[in-house]
PDB file of C-alpha atoms and ligand atoms in Angstrom:
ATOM      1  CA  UNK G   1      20.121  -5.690 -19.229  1.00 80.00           C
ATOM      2  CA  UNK G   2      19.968  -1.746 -21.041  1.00 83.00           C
ATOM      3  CA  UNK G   3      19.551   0.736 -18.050  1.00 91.00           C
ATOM      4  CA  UNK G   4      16.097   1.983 -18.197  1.00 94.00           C
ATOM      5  CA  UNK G   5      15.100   5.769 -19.182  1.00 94.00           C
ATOM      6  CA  UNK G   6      14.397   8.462 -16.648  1.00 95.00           C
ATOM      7  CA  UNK G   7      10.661   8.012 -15.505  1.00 97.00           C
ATOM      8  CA  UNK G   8       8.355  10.752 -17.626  1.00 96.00           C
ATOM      9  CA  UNK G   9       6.141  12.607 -15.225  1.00 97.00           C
ATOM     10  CA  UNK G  10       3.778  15.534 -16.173  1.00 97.00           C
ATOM     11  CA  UNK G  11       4.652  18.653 -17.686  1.00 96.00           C
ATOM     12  CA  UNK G  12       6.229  20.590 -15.027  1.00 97.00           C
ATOM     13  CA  UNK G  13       6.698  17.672 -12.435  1.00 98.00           C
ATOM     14  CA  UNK G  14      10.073  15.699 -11.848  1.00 98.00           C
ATOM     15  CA  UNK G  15       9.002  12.868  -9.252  1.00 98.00           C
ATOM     16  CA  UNK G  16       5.800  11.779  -7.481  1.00 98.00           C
ATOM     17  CA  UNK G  17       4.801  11.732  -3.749  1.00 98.00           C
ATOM     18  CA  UNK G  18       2.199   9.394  -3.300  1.00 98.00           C
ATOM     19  CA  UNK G  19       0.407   9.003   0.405  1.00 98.00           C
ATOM     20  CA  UNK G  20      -1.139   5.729   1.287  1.00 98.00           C
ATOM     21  CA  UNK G  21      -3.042   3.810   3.827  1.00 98.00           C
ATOM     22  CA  UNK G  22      -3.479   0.136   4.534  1.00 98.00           C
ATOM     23  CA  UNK G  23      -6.520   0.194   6.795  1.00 98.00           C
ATOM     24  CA  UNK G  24      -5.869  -2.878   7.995  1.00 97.00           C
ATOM     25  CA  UNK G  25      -7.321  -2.368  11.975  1.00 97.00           C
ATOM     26  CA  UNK G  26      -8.112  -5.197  13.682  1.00 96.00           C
ATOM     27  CA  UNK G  27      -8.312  -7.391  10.455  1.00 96.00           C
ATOM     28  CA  UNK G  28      -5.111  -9.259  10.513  1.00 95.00           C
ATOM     29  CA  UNK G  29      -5.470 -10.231  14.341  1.00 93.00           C
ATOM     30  CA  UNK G  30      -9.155 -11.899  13.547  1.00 93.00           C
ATOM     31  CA  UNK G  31      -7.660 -13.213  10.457  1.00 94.00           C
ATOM     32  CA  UNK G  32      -4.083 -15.106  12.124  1.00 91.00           C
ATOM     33  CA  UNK G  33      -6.626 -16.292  15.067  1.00 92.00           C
ATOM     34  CA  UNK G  34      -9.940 -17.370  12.512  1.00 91.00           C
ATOM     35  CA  UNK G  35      -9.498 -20.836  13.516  1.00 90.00           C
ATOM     36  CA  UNK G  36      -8.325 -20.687  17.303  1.00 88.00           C
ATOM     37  CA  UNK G  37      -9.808 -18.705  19.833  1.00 82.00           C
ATOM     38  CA  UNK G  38      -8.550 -15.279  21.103  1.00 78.00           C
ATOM     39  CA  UNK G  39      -7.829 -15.494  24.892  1.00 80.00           C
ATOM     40  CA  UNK G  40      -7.553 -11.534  25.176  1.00 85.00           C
ATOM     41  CA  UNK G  41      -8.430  -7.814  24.461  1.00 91.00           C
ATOM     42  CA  UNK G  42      -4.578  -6.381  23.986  1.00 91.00           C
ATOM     43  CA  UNK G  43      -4.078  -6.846  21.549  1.00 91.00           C
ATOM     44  CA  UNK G  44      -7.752  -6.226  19.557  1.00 93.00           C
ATOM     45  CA  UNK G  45      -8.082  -2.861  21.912  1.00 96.00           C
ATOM     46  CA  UNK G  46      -4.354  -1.815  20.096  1.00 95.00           C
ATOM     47  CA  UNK G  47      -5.877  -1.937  16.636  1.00 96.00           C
ATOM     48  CA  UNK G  48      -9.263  -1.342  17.102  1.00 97.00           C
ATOM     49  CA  UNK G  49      -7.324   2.355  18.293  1.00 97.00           C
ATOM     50  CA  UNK G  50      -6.980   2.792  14.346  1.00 97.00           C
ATOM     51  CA  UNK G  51     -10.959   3.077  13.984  1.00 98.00           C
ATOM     52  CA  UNK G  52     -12.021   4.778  16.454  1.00 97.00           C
ATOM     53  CA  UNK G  53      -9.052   7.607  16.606  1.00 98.00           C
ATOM     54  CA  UNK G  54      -6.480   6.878  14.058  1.00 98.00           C
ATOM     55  CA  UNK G  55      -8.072   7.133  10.764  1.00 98.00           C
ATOM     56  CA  UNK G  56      -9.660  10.048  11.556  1.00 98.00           C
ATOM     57  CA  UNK G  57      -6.458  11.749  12.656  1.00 98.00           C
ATOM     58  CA  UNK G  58      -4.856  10.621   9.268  1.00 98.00           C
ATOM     59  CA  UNK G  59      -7.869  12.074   7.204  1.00 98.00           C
ATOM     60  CA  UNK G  60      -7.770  15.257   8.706  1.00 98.00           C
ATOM     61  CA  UNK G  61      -4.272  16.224   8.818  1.00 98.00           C
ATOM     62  CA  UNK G  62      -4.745  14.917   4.901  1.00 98.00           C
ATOM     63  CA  UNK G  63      -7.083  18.008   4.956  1.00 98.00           C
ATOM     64  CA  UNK G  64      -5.106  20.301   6.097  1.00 98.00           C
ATOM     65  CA  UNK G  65      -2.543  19.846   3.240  1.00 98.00           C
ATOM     66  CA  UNK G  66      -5.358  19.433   1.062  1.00 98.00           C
ATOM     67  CA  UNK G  67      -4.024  15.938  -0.289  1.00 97.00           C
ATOM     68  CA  UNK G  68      -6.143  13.132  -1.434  1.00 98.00           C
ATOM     69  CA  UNK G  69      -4.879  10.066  -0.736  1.00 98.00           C
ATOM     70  CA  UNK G  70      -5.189   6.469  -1.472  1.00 98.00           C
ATOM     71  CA  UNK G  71      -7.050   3.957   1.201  1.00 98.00           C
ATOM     72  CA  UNK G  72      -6.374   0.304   0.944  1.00 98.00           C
ATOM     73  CA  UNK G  73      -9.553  -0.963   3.166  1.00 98.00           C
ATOM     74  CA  UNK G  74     -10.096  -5.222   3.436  1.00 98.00           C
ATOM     75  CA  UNK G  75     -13.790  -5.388   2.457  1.00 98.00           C
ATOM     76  CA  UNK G  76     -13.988  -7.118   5.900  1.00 98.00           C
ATOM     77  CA  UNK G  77     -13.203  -4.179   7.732  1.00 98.00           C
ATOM     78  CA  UNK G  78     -15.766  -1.807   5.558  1.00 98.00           C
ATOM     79  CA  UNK G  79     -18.423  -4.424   6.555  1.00 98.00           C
ATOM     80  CA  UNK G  80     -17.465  -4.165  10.314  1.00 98.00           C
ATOM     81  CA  UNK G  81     -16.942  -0.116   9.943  1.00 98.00           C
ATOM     82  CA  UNK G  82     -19.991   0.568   7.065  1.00 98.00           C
ATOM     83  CA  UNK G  83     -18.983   4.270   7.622  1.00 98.00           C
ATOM     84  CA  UNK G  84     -15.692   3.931   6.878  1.00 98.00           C
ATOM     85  CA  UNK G  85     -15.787   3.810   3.202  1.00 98.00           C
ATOM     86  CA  UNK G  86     -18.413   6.767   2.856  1.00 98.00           C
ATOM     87  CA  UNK G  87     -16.477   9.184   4.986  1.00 98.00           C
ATOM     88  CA  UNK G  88     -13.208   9.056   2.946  1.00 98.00           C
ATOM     89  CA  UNK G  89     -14.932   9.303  -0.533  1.00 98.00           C
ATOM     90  CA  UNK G  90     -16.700  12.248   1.285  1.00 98.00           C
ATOM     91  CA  UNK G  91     -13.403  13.396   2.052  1.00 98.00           C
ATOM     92  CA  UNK G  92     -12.022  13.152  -2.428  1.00 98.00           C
ATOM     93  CA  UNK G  93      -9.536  10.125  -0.928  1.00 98.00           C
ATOM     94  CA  UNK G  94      -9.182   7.255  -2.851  1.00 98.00           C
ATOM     95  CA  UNK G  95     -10.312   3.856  -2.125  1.00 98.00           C
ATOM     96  CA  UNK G  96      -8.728   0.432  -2.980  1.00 98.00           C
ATOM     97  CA  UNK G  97      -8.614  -3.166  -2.385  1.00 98.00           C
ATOM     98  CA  UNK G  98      -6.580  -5.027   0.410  1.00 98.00           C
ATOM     99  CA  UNK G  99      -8.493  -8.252   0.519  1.00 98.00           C
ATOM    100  CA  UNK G 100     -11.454  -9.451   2.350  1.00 98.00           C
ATOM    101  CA  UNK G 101     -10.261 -10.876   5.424  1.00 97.00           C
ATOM    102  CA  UNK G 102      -6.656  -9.407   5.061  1.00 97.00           C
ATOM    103  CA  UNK G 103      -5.718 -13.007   4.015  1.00 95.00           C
ATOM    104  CA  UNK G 104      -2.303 -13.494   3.264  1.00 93.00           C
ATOM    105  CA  UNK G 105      -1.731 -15.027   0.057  1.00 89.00           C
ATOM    106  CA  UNK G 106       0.363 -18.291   1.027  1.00 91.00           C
ATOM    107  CA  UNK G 107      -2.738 -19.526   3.363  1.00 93.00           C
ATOM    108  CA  UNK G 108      -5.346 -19.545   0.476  1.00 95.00           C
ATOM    109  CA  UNK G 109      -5.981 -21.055  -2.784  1.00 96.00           C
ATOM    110  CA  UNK G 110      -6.616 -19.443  -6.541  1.00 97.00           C
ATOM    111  CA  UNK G 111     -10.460 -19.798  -6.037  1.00 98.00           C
ATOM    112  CA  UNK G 112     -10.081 -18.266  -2.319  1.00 97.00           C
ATOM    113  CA  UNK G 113      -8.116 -14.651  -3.469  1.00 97.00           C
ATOM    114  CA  UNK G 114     -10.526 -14.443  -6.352  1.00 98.00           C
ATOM    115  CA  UNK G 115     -13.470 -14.763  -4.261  1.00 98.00           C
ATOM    116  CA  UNK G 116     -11.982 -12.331  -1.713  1.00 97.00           C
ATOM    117  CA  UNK G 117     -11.288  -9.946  -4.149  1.00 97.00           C
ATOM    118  CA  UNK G 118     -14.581 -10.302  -6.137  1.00 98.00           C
ATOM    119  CA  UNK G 119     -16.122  -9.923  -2.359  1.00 98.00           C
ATOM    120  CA  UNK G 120     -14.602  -6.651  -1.771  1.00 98.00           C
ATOM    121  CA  UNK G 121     -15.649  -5.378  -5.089  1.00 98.00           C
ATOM    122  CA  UNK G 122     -18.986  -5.844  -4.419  1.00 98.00           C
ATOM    123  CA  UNK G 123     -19.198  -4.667  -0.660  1.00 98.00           C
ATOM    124  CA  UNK G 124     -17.399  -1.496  -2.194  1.00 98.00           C
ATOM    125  CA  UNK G 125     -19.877  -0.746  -4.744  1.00 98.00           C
ATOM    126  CA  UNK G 126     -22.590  -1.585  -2.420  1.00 98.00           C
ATOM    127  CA  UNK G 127     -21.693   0.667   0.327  1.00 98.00           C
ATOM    128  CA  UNK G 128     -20.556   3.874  -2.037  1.00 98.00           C
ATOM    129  CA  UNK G 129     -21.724   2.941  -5.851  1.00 98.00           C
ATOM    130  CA  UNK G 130     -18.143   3.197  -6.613  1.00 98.00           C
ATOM    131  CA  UNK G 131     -16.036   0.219  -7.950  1.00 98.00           C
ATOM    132  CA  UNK G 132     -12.207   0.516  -7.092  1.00 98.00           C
ATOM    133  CA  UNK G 133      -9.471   0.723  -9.824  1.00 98.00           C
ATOM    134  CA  UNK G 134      -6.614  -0.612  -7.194  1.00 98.00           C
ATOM    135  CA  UNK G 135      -5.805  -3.504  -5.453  1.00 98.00           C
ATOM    136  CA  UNK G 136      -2.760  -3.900  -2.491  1.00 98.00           C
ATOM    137  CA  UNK G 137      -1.746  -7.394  -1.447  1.00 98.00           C
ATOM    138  CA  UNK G 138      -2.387  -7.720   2.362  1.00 95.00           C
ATOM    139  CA  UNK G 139       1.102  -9.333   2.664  1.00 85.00           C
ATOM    140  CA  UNK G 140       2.865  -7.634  -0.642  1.00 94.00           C
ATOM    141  CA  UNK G 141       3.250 -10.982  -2.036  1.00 93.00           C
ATOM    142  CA  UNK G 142       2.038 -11.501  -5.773  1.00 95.00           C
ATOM    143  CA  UNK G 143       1.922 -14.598  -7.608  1.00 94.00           C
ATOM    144  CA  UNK G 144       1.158 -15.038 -11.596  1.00 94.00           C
ATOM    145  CA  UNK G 145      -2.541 -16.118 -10.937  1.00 96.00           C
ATOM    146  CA  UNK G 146      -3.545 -13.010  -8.510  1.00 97.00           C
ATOM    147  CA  UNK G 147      -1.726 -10.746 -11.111  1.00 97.00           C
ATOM    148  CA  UNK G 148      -3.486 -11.966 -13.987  1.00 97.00           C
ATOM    149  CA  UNK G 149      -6.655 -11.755 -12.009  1.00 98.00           C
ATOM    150  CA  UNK G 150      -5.979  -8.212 -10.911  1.00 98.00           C
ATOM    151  CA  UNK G 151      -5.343  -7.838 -15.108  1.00 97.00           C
ATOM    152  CA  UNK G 152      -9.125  -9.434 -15.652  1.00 98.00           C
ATOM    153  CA  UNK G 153     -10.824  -6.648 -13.256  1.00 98.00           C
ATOM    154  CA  UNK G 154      -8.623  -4.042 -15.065  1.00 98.00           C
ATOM    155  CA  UNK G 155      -7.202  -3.070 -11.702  1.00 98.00           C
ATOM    156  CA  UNK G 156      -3.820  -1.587 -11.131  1.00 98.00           C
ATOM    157  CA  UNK G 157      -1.322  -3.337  -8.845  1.00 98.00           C
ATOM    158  CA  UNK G 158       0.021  -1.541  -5.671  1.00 98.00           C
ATOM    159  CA  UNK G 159       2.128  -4.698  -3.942  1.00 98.00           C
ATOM    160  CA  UNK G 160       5.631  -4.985  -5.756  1.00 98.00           C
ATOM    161  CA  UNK G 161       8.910  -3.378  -5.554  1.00 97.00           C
ATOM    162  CA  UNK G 162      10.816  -3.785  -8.996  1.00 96.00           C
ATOM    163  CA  UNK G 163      11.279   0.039 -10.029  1.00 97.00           C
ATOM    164  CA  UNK G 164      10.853   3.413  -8.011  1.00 97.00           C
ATOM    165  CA  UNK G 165       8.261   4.575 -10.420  1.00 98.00           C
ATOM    166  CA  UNK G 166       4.821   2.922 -12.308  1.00 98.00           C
ATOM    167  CA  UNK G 167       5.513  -0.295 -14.212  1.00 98.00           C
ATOM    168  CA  UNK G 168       4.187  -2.964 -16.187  1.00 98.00           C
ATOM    169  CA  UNK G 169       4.199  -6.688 -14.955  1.00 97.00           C
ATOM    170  CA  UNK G 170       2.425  -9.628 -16.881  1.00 95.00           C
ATOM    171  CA  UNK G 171       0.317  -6.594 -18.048  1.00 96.00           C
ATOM    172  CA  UNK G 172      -0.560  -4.740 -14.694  1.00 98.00           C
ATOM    173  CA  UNK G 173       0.195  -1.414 -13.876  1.00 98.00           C
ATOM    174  CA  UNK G 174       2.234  -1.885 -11.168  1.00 98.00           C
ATOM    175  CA  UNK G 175       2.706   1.077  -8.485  1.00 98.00           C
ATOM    176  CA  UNK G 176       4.845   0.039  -6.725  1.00 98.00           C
ATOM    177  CA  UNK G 177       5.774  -0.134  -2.539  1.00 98.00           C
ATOM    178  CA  UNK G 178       8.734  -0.130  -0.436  1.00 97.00           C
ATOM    179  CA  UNK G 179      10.019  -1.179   3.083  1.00 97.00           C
ATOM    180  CA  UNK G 180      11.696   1.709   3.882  1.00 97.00           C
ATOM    181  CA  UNK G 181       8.661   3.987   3.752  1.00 98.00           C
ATOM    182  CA  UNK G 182       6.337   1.718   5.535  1.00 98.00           C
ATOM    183  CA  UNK G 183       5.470   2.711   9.280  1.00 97.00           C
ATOM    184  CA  UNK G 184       5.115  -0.509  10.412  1.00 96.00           C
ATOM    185  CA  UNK G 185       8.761  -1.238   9.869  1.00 94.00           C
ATOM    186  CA  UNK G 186       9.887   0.701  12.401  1.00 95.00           C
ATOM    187  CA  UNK G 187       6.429   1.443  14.868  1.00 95.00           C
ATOM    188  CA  UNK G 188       4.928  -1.719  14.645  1.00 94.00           C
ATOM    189  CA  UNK G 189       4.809  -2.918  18.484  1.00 91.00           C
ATOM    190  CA  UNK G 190       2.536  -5.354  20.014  1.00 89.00           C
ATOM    191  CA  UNK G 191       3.702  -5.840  23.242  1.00 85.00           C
ATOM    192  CA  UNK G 192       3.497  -9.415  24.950  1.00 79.00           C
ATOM    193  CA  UNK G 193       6.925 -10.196  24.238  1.00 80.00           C
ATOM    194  CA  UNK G 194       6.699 -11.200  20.493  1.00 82.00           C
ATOM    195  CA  UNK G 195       8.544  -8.075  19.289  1.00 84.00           C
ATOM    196  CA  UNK G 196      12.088  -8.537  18.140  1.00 83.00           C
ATOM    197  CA  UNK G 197      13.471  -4.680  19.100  1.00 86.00           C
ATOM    198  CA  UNK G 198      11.093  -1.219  20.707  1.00 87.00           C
ATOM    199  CA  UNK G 199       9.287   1.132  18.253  1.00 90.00           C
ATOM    200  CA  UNK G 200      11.909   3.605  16.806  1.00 94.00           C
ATOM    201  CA  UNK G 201      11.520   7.334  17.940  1.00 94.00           C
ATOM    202  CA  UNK G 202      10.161   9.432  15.085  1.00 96.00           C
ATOM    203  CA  UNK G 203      12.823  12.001  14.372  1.00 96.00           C
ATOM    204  CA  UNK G 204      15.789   9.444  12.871  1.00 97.00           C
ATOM    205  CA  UNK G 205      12.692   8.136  10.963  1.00 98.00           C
ATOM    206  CA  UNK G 206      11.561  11.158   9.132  1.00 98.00           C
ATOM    207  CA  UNK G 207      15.329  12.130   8.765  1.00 98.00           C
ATOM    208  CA  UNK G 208      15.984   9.060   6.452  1.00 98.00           C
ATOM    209  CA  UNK G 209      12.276   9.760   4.502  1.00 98.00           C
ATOM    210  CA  UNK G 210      13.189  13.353   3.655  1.00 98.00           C
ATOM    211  CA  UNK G 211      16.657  11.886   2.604  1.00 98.00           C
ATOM    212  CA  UNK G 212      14.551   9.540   0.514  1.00 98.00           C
ATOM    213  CA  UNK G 213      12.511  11.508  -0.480  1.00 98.00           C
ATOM    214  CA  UNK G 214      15.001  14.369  -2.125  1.00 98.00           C
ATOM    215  CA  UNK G 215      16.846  11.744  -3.840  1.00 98.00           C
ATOM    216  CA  UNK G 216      14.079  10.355  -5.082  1.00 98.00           C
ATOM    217  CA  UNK G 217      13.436  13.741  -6.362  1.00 98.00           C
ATOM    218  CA  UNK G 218      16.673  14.244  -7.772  1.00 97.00           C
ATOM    219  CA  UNK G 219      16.498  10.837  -9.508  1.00 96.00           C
ATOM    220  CA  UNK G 220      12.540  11.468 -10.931  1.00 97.00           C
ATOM    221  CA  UNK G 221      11.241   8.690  -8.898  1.00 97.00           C
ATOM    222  CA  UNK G 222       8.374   8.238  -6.644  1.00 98.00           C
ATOM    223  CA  UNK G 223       8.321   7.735  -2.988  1.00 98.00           C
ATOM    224  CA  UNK G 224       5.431   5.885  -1.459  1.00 98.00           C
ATOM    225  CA  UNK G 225       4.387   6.740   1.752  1.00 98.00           C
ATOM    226  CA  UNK G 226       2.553   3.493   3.544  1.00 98.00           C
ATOM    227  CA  UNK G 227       0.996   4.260   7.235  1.00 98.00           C
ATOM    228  CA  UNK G 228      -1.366   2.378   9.395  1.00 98.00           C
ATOM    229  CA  UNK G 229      -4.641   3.784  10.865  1.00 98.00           C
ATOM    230  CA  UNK G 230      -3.487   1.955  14.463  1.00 97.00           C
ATOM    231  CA  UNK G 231       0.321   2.482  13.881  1.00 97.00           C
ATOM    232  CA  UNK G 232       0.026   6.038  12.722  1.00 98.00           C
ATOM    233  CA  UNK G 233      -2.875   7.632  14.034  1.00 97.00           C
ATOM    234  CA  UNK G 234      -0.922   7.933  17.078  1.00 97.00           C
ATOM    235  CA  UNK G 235       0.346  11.355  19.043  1.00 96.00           C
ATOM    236  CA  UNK G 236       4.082  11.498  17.696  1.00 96.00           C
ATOM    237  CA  UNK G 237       3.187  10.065  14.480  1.00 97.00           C
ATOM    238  CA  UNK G 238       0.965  12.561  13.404  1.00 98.00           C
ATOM    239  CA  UNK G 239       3.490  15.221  13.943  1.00 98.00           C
ATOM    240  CA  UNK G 240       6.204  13.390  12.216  1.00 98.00           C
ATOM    241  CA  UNK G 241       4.019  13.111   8.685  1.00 98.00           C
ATOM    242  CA  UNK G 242       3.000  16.350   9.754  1.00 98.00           C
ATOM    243  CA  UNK G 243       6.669  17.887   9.431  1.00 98.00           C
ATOM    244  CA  UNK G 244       7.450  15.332   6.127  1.00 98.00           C
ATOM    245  CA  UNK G 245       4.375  16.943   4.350  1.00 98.00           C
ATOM    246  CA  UNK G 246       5.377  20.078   5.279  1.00 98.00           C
ATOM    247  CA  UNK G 247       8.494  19.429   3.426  1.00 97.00           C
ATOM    248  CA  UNK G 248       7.405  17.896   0.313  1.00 98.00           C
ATOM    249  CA  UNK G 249       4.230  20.543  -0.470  1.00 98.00           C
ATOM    250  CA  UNK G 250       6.935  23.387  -0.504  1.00 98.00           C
ATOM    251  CA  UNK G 251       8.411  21.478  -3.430  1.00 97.00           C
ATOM    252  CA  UNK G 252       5.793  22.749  -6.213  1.00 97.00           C
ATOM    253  CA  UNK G 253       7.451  20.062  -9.012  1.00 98.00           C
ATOM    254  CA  UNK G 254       6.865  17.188  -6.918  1.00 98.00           C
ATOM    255  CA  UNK G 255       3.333  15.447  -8.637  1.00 98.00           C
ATOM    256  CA  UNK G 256       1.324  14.631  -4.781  1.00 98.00           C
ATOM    257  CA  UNK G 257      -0.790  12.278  -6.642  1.00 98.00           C
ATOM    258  CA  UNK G 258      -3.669   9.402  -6.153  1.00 98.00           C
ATOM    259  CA  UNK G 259      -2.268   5.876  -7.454  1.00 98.00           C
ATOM    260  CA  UNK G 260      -5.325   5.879  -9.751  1.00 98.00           C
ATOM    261  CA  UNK G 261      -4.175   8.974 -11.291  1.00 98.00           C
ATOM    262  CA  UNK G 262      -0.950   7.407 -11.201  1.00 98.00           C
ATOM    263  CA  UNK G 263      -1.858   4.174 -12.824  1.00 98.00           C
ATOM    264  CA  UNK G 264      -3.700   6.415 -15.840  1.00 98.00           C
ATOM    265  CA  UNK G 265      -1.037   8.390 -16.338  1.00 98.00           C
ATOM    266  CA  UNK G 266       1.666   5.114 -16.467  1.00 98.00           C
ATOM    267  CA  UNK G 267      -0.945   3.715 -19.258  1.00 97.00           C
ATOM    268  CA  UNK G 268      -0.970   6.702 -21.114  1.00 97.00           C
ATOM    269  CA  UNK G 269       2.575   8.152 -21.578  1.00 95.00           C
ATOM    270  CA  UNK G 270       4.948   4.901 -19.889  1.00 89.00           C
ATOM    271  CA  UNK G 271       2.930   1.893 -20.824  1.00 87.00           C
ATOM    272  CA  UNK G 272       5.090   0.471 -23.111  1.00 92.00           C
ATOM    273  CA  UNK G 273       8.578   1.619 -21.725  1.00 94.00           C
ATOM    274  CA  UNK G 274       8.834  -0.100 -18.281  1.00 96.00           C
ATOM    275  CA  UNK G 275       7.704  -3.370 -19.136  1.00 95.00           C
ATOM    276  CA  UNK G 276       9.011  -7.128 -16.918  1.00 93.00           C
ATOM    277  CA  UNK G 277       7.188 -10.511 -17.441  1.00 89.00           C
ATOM    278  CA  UNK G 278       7.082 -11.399 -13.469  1.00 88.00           C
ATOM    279  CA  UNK G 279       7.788 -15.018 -14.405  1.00 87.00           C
ATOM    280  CA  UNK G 280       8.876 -17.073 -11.657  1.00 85.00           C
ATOM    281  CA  UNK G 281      11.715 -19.215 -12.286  1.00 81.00           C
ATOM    282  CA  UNK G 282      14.483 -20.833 -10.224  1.00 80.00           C
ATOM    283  CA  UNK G 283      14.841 -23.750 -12.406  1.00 83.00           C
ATOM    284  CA  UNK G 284      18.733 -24.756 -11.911  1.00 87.00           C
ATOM    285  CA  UNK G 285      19.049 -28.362 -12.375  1.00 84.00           C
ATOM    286  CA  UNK G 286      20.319 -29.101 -15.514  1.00 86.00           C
ATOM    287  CA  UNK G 287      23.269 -25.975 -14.714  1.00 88.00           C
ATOM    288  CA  UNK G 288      26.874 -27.264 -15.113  1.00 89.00           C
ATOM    289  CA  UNK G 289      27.835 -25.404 -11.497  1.00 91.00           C
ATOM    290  CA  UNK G 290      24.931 -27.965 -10.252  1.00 87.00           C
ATOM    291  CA  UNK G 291      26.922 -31.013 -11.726  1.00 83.00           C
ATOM    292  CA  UNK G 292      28.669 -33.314  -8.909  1.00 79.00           C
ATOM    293  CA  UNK G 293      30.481 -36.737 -10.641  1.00 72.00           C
TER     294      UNK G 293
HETATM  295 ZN1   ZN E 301      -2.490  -4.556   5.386  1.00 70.72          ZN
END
């Protein structure tokens, strides 16, 4: 395969820092227990944390940067929170798509992720007029039919992890996510035994993201940030995004961007550059290593 160009950012900007939040709250714990009852608060009280405290920790230390960024809210959780949606388009942040019930995609069907997503949509313009450009996969899993969906809504794509920078798959904008900067990697605890190793303490954390982040710099990629309301809206959290924004807003080439602004500006200047089909195929039976006499 030809190596792929350096990414083209804006005039006067060599990589782009993009901060993101999947308000996922107590959503995924009513969604893994919608057919069985929930025997107690724990783990509910953990998340509901996010809500009442997190969020609005996260918004205003956005604030004090002056950074808008992008919220990925389950249209479930803006109808249990209907002030939730209001207050961060009050606040210039961006709001996107992360299902209805934070349903993962292998537990529902084509019709199911359409109807969730066509849900959302509506609850979203209902409770702010304003109809999202993005969508995030509640599990970052794609398949063809939920990307050519996302392609009928003109919607971008925030759930992948082919490039470092905006693509194009099966023609969606793709902006894409990554593992490493994703807070619930490492600070994801729920207690009750279930967790494979503790939370990490922040500081070896936020050493490896500003090692990420200047050589994603260097290389003119983009590093996407991915926090929690109830994972990161906590004490020591706070302080540690606190110290990595301090970082990157001393860095005036670095584009701090919205992914809609981001999925524009991919149409406009890279749309045709960074293109991949997103075909699945793992078809091997007729290959000559698979041949036994
Ligand atoms: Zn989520």
């Amino acid at each position: 395969m030809p190596r792929f160009p350096d990414y083209e950012w804006p005039a006067g900007k060599q990589s782009a820092f993009c901060f993101t939040v999947d308000v996922d709250a107590e959503m995924p714990w009513m969604w893994a227990h919608r057919d069985k009852p929930m025997s107690g608060l724990g783990a509910l009280e953990l998340r509901r944390f996010g809500q009442r405290v997190g969020i609005h920790r996260i918004v205003d230390l956005l604030k004090k940067f002056n950074i808008h960024g992008t919220f990925f809210v389950p249209g479930g959780i803006a109808e249990l929170y209907p002030d939730l949606l209001p207050m961060l388009v009050e606040n210039k942040h961006e709001i996107a798509l992360h299902g209805y019930f934070h349903e993962n995609a292998k537990d529902i069907s084509d019709a199911e992720f359409t109807r969730a997503l066509e849900q959302s949509i509506e609850r979203f313009e209902q409770q702010t007029g304003i109809t999202p450009k993005g969508f995030r996969s509640p599990a970052w899993e794609m398949t063809p039919y939920m990307l050519d969906e996302i392609k009928r809504l003109d919607l971008y794509d925030s759930s992948l992890m082919g490039f470092d920078h905006p693509y194009t798959v099966r023609d969606v904008t793709e902006i894409p996510v990554q593992w490493t900067t994703d807070d619930a990697v490492y600070f994801r605890y729920t207690g009750g035994g279930v967790d494979l190793w503790p939370p990490s303490p922040p500081g070896p954390i936020l050493d490896g993201w500003l090692d990420e982040w200047s050589m994603l710099h260097r290389n003119r990629g983009m590093f996407m940030l991915t926090v929690h309301d109830w994972i990161s809206g906590r004490a020591q959290k706070i302080l540690m995004l606190e110290k990595l924004l301090q970082k990157v807003t001393a860095e005036s080439t670095a584009w701090i961007s919205k992914l809609s602004e981001l999925a524009d500006h991919h149409r406009a200047i890279n749309n045709d550059i960074y293109v991949v089909d997103g075909n699945l195929s793992a078809d091997f039976s007729n290959h000559p290593a698979r041949k036994v006499s």
